[in-house]
GROMACS .gro file of C-alpha atoms in nm:
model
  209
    1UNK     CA    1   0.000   0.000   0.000
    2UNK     CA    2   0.271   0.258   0.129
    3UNK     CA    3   0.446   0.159  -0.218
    4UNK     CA    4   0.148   0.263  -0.479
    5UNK     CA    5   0.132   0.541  -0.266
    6UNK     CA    6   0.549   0.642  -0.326
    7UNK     CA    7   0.477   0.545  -0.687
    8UNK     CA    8   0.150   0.757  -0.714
    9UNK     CA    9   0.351   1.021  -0.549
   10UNK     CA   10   0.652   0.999  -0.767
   11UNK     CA   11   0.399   0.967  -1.085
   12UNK     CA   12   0.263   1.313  -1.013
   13UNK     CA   13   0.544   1.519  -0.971
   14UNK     CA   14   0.751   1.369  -1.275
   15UNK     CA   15   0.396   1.479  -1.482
   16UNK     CA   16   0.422   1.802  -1.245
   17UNK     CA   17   0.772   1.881  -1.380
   18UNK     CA   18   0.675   1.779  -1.772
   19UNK     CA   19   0.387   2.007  -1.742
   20UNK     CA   20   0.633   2.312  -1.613
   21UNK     CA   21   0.894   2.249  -1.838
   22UNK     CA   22   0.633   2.235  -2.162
   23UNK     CA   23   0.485   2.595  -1.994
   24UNK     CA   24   0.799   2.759  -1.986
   25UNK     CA   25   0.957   2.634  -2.339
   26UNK     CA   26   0.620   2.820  -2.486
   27UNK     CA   27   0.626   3.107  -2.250
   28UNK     CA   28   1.005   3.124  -2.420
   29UNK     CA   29   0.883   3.085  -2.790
   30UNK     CA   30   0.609   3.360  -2.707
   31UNK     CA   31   0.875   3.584  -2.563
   32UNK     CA   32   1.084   3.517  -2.875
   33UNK     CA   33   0.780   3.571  -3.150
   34UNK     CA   34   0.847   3.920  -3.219
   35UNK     CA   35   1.205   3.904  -3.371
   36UNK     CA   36   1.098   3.570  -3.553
   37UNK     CA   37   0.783   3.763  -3.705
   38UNK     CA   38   1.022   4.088  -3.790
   39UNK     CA   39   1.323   3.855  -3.923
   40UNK     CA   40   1.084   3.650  -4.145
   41UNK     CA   41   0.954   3.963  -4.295
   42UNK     CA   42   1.290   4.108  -4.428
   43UNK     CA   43   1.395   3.780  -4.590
   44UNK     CA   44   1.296   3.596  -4.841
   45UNK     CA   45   1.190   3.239  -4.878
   46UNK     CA   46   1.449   2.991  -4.834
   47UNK     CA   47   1.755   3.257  -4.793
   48UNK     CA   48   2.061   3.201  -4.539
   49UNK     CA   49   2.087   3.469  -4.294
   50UNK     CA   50   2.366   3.523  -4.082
   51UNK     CA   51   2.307   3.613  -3.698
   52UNK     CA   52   2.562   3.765  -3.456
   53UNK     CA   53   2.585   3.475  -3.186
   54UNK     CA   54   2.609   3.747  -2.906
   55UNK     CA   55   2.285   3.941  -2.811
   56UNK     CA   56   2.282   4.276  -2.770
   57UNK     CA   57   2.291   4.426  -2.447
   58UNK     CA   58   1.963   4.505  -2.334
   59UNK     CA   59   2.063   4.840  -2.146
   60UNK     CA   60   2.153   4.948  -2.523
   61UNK     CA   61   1.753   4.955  -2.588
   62UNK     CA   62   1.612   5.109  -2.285
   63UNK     CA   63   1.852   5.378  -2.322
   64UNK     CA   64   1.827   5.525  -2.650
   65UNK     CA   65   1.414   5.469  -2.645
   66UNK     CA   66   1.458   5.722  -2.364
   67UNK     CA   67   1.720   5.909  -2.541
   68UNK     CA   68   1.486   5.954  -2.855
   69UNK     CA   69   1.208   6.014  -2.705
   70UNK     CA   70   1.310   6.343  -2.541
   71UNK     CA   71   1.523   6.457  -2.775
   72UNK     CA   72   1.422   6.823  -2.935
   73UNK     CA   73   1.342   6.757  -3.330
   74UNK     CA   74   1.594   7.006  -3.499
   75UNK     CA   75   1.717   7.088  -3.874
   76UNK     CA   76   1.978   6.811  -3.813
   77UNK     CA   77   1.715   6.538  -3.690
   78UNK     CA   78   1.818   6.211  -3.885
   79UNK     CA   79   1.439   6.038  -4.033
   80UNK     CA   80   1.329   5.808  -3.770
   81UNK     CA   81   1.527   5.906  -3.497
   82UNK     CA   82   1.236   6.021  -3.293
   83UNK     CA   83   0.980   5.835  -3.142
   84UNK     CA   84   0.663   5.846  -3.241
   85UNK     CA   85   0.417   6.065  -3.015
   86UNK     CA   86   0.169   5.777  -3.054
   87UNK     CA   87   0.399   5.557  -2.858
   88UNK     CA   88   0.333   5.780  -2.573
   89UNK     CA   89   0.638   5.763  -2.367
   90UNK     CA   90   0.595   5.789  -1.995
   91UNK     CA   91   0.844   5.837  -1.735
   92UNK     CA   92   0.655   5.550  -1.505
   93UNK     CA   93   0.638   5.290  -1.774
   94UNK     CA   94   1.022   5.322  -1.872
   95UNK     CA   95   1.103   5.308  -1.493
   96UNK     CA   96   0.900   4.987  -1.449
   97UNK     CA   97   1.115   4.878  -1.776
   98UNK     CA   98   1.445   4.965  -1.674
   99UNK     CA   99   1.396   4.790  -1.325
  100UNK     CA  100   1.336   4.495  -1.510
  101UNK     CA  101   1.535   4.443  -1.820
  102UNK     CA  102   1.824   4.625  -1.742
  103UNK     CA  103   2.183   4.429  -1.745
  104UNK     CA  104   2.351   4.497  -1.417
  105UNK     CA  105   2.630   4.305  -1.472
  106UNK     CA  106   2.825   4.504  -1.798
  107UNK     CA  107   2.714   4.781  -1.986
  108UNK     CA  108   2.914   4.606  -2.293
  109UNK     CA  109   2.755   4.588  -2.592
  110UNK     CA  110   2.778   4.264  -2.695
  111UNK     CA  111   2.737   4.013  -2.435
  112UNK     CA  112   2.957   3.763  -2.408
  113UNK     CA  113   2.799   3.509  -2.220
  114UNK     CA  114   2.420   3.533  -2.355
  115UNK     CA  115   2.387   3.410  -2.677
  116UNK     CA  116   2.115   3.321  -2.956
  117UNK     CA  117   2.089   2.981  -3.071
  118UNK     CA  118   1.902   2.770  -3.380
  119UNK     CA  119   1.631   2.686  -3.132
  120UNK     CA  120   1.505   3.094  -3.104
  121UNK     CA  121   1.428   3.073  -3.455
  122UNK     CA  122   1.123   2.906  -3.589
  123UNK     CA  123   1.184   2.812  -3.989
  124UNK     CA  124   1.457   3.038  -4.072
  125UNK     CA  125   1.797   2.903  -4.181
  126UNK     CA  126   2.032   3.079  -4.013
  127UNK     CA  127   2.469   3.053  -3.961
  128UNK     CA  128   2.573   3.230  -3.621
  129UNK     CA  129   2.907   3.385  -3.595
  130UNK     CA  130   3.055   3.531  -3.311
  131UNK     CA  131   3.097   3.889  -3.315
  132UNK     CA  132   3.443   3.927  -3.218
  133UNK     CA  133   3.449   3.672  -3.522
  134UNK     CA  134   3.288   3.858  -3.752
  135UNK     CA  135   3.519   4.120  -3.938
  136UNK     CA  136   3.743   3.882  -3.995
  137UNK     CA  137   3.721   3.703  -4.353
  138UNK     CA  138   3.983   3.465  -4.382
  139UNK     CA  139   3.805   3.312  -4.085
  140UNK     CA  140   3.458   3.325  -4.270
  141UNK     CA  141   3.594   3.347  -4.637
  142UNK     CA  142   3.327   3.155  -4.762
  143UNK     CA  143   3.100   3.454  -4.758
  144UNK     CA  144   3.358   3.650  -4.869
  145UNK     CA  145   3.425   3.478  -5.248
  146UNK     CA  146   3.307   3.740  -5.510
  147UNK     CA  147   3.135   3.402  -5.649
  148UNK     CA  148   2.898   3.419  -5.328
  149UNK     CA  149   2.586   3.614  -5.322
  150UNK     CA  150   2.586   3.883  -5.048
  151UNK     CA  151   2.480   3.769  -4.712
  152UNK     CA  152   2.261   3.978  -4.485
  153UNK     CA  153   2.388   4.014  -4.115
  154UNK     CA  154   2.140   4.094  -3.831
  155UNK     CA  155   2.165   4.102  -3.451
  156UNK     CA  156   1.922   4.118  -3.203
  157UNK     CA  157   1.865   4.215  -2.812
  158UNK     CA  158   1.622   4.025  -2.626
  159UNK     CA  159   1.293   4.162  -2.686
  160UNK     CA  160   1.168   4.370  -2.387
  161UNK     CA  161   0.794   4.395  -2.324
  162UNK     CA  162   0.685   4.771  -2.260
  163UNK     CA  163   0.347   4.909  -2.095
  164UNK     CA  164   0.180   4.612  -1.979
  165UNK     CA  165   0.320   4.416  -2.285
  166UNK     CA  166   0.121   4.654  -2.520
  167UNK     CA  167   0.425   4.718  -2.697
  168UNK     CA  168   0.770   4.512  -2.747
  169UNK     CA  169   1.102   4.673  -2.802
  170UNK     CA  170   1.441   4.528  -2.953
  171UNK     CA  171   1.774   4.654  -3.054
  172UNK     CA  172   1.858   4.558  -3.427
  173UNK     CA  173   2.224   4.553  -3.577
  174UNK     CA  174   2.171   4.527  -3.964
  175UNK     CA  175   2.454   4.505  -4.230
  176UNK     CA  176   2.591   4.235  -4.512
  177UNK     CA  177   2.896   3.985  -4.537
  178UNK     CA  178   3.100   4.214  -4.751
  179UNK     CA  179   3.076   4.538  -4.547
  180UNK     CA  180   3.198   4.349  -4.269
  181UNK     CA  181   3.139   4.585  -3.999
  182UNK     CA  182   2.799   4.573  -3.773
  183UNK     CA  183   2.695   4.792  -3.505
  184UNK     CA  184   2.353   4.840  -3.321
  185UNK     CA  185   2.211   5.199  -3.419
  186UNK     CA  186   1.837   5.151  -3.398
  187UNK     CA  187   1.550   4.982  -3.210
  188UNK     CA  188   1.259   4.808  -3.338
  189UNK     CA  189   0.926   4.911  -3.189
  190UNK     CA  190   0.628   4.611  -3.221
  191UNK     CA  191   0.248   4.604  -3.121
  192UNK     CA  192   0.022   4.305  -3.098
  193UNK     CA  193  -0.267   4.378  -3.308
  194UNK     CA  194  -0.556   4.065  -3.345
  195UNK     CA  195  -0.251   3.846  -3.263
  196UNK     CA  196   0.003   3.966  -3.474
  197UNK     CA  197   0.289   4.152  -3.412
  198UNK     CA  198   0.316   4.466  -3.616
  199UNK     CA  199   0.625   4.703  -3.664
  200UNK     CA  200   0.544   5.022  -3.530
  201UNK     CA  201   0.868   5.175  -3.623
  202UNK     CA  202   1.248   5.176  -3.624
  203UNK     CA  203   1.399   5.444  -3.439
  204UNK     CA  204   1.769   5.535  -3.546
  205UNK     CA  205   2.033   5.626  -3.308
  206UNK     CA  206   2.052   5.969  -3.490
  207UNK     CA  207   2.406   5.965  -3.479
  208UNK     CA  208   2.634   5.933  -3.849
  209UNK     CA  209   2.823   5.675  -3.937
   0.00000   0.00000   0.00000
Protein backbone atom coordinates (compact mmCIF):
# COMPACT_ATOMS: atom_id res chain seq x y z
CA UNK A 1 0.00 0.00 0.00
CA UNK A 2 2.71 2.58 1.29
CA UNK A 3 4.46 1.59 -2.18
CA UNK A 4 1.48 2.63 -4.79
CA UNK A 5 1.32 5.41 -2.66
CA UNK A 6 5.49 6.42 -3.26
CA UNK A 7 4.77 5.45 -6.87
CA UNK A 8 1.50 7.57 -7.14
CA UNK A 9 3.51 10.21 -5.49
CA UNK A 10 6.52 9.99 -7.67
CA UNK A 11 3.99 9.67 -10.85
CA UNK A 12 2.63 13.13 -10.13
CA UNK A 13 5.44 15.19 -9.71
CA UNK A 14 7.51 13.69 -12.75
CA UNK A 15 3.96 14.79 -14.82
CA UNK A 16 4.22 18.02 -12.45
CA UNK A 17 7.72 18.81 -13.80
CA UNK A 18 6.75 17.79 -17.72
CA UNK A 19 3.87 20.07 -17.42
CA UNK A 20 6.33 23.12 -16.13
CA UNK A 21 8.94 22.49 -18.38
CA UNK A 22 6.33 22.35 -21.62
CA UNK A 23 4.85 25.95 -19.94
CA UNK A 24 7.99 27.59 -19.86
CA UNK A 25 9.57 26.34 -23.39
CA UNK A 26 6.20 28.20 -24.86
CA UNK A 27 6.26 31.07 -22.50
CA UNK A 28 10.05 31.24 -24.20
CA UNK A 29 8.83 30.85 -27.90
CA UNK A 30 6.09 33.60 -27.07
CA UNK A 31 8.75 35.84 -25.63
CA UNK A 32 10.84 35.17 -28.75
CA UNK A 33 7.80 35.71 -31.50
CA UNK A 34 8.47 39.20 -32.19
CA UNK A 35 12.05 39.04 -33.71
CA UNK A 36 10.98 35.70 -35.53
CA UNK A 37 7.83 37.63 -37.05
CA UNK A 38 10.22 40.88 -37.90
CA UNK A 39 13.23 38.55 -39.23
CA UNK A 40 10.84 36.50 -41.45
CA UNK A 41 9.54 39.63 -42.95
CA UNK A 42 12.90 41.08 -44.28
CA UNK A 43 13.95 37.80 -45.90
CA UNK A 44 12.96 35.96 -48.41
CA UNK A 45 11.90 32.39 -48.78
CA UNK A 46 14.49 29.91 -48.34
CA UNK A 47 17.55 32.57 -47.93
CA UNK A 48 20.61 32.01 -45.39
CA UNK A 49 20.87 34.69 -42.94
CA UNK A 50 23.66 35.23 -40.82
CA UNK A 51 23.07 36.13 -36.98
CA UNK A 52 25.62 37.65 -34.56
CA UNK A 53 25.85 34.75 -31.86
CA UNK A 54 26.09 37.47 -29.06
CA UNK A 55 22.85 39.41 -28.11
CA UNK A 56 22.82 42.76 -27.70
CA UNK A 57 22.91 44.26 -24.47
CA UNK A 58 19.63 45.05 -23.34
CA UNK A 59 20.63 48.40 -21.46
CA UNK A 60 21.53 49.48 -25.23
CA UNK A 61 17.53 49.55 -25.88
CA UNK A 62 16.12 51.09 -22.85
CA UNK A 63 18.52 53.78 -23.22
CA UNK A 64 18.27 55.25 -26.50
CA UNK A 65 14.14 54.69 -26.45
CA UNK A 66 14.58 57.22 -23.64
CA UNK A 67 17.20 59.09 -25.41
CA UNK A 68 14.86 59.54 -28.55
CA UNK A 69 12.08 60.14 -27.05
CA UNK A 70 13.10 63.43 -25.41
CA UNK A 71 15.23 64.57 -27.75
CA UNK A 72 14.22 68.23 -29.35
CA UNK A 73 13.42 67.57 -33.30
CA UNK A 74 15.94 70.06 -34.99
CA UNK A 75 17.17 70.88 -38.74
CA UNK A 76 19.78 68.11 -38.13
CA UNK A 77 17.15 65.38 -36.90
CA UNK A 78 18.18 62.11 -38.85
CA UNK A 79 14.39 60.38 -40.33
CA UNK A 80 13.29 58.08 -37.70
CA UNK A 81 15.27 59.06 -34.97
CA UNK A 82 12.36 60.21 -32.93
CA UNK A 83 9.80 58.35 -31.42
CA UNK A 84 6.63 58.46 -32.41
CA UNK A 85 4.17 60.65 -30.15
CA UNK A 86 1.69 57.77 -30.54
CA UNK A 87 3.99 55.57 -28.58
CA UNK A 88 3.33 57.80 -25.73
CA UNK A 89 6.38 57.63 -23.67
CA UNK A 90 5.95 57.89 -19.95
CA UNK A 91 8.44 58.37 -17.35
CA UNK A 92 6.55 55.50 -15.05
CA UNK A 93 6.38 52.90 -17.74
CA UNK A 94 10.22 53.22 -18.72
CA UNK A 95 11.03 53.08 -14.93
CA UNK A 96 9.00 49.87 -14.49
CA UNK A 97 11.15 48.78 -17.76
CA UNK A 98 14.45 49.65 -16.74
CA UNK A 99 13.96 47.90 -13.25
CA UNK A 100 13.36 44.95 -15.10
CA UNK A 101 15.35 44.43 -18.20
CA UNK A 102 18.24 46.25 -17.42
CA UNK A 103 21.83 44.29 -17.45
CA UNK A 104 23.51 44.97 -14.17
CA UNK A 105 26.30 43.05 -14.72
CA UNK A 106 28.25 45.04 -17.98
CA UNK A 107 27.14 47.81 -19.86
CA UNK A 108 29.14 46.06 -22.93
CA UNK A 109 27.55 45.88 -25.92
CA UNK A 110 27.78 42.64 -26.95
CA UNK A 111 27.37 40.13 -24.35
CA UNK A 112 29.57 37.63 -24.08
CA UNK A 113 27.99 35.09 -22.20
CA UNK A 114 24.20 35.33 -23.55
CA UNK A 115 23.87 34.10 -26.77
CA UNK A 116 21.15 33.21 -29.56
CA UNK A 117 20.89 29.81 -30.71
CA UNK A 118 19.02 27.70 -33.80
CA UNK A 119 16.31 26.86 -31.32
CA UNK A 120 15.05 30.94 -31.04
CA UNK A 121 14.28 30.73 -34.55
CA UNK A 122 11.23 29.06 -35.89
CA UNK A 123 11.84 28.12 -39.89
CA UNK A 124 14.57 30.38 -40.72
CA UNK A 125 17.97 29.03 -41.81
CA UNK A 126 20.32 30.79 -40.13
CA UNK A 127 24.69 30.53 -39.61
CA UNK A 128 25.73 32.30 -36.21
CA UNK A 129 29.07 33.85 -35.95
CA UNK A 130 30.55 35.31 -33.11
CA UNK A 131 30.97 38.89 -33.15
CA UNK A 132 34.43 39.27 -32.18
CA UNK A 133 34.49 36.72 -35.22
CA UNK A 134 32.88 38.58 -37.52
CA UNK A 135 35.19 41.20 -39.38
CA UNK A 136 37.43 38.82 -39.95
CA UNK A 137 37.21 37.03 -43.53
CA UNK A 138 39.83 34.65 -43.82
CA UNK A 139 38.05 33.12 -40.85
CA UNK A 140 34.58 33.25 -42.70
CA UNK A 141 35.94 33.47 -46.37
CA UNK A 142 33.27 31.55 -47.62
CA UNK A 143 31.00 34.54 -47.58
CA UNK A 144 33.58 36.50 -48.69
CA UNK A 145 34.25 34.78 -52.48
CA UNK A 146 33.07 37.40 -55.10
CA UNK A 147 31.35 34.02 -56.49
CA UNK A 148 28.98 34.19 -53.28
CA UNK A 149 25.86 36.14 -53.22
CA UNK A 150 25.86 38.83 -50.48
CA UNK A 151 24.80 37.69 -47.12
CA UNK A 152 22.61 39.78 -44.85
CA UNK A 153 23.88 40.14 -41.15
CA UNK A 154 21.40 40.94 -38.31
CA UNK A 155 21.65 41.02 -34.51
CA UNK A 156 19.22 41.18 -32.03
CA UNK A 157 18.65 42.15 -28.12
CA UNK A 158 16.22 40.25 -26.26
CA UNK A 159 12.93 41.62 -26.86
CA UNK A 160 11.68 43.70 -23.87
CA UNK A 161 7.94 43.95 -23.24
CA UNK A 162 6.85 47.71 -22.60
CA UNK A 163 3.47 49.09 -20.95
CA UNK A 164 1.80 46.12 -19.79
CA UNK A 165 3.20 44.16 -22.85
CA UNK A 166 1.21 46.54 -25.20
CA UNK A 167 4.25 47.18 -26.97
CA UNK A 168 7.70 45.12 -27.47
CA UNK A 169 11.02 46.73 -28.02
CA UNK A 170 14.41 45.28 -29.53
CA UNK A 171 17.74 46.54 -30.54
CA UNK A 172 18.58 45.58 -34.27
CA UNK A 173 22.24 45.53 -35.77
CA UNK A 174 21.71 45.27 -39.64
CA UNK A 175 24.54 45.05 -42.30
CA UNK A 176 25.91 42.35 -45.12
CA UNK A 177 28.96 39.85 -45.37
CA UNK A 178 31.00 42.14 -47.51
CA UNK A 179 30.76 45.38 -45.47
CA UNK A 180 31.98 43.49 -42.69
CA UNK A 181 31.39 45.85 -39.99
CA UNK A 182 27.99 45.73 -37.73
CA UNK A 183 26.95 47.92 -35.05
CA UNK A 184 23.53 48.40 -33.21
CA UNK A 185 22.11 51.99 -34.19
CA UNK A 186 18.37 51.51 -33.98
CA UNK A 187 15.50 49.82 -32.10
CA UNK A 188 12.59 48.08 -33.38
CA UNK A 189 9.26 49.11 -31.89
CA UNK A 190 6.28 46.11 -32.21
CA UNK A 191 2.48 46.04 -31.21
CA UNK A 192 0.22 43.05 -30.98
CA UNK A 193 -2.67 43.78 -33.08
CA UNK A 194 -5.56 40.65 -33.45
CA UNK A 195 -2.51 38.46 -32.63
CA UNK A 196 0.03 39.66 -34.74
CA UNK A 197 2.89 41.52 -34.12
CA UNK A 198 3.16 44.66 -36.16
CA UNK A 199 6.25 47.03 -36.64
CA UNK A 200 5.44 50.22 -35.30
CA UNK A 201 8.68 51.75 -36.23
CA UNK A 202 12.48 51.76 -36.24
CA UNK A 203 13.99 54.44 -34.39
CA UNK A 204 17.69 55.35 -35.46
CA UNK A 205 20.33 56.26 -33.08
CA UNK A 206 20.52 59.69 -34.90
CA UNK A 207 24.06 59.65 -34.79
CA UNK A 208 26.34 59.33 -38.49
CA UNK A 209 28.23 56.75 -39.37
Amino acid sequence: MQLNKFIMKNTFACLFIVILLISSCSSVKENISPINTYLKSKLDNNVVVIVIENKINNSYTIDLFKKRSITPINANTIENSIVLKTLLFEEKYWSKMNKKYRNQNTDEIWLKNRLWRQNDFIDIKIKFIKEENFPKPYIYDEYMNEKMAEAIVFSFSEPIFYKNKKFVLFAKAETTTKKQFIIPISIVVMKKEKGKWIVIQEIMDGEYY
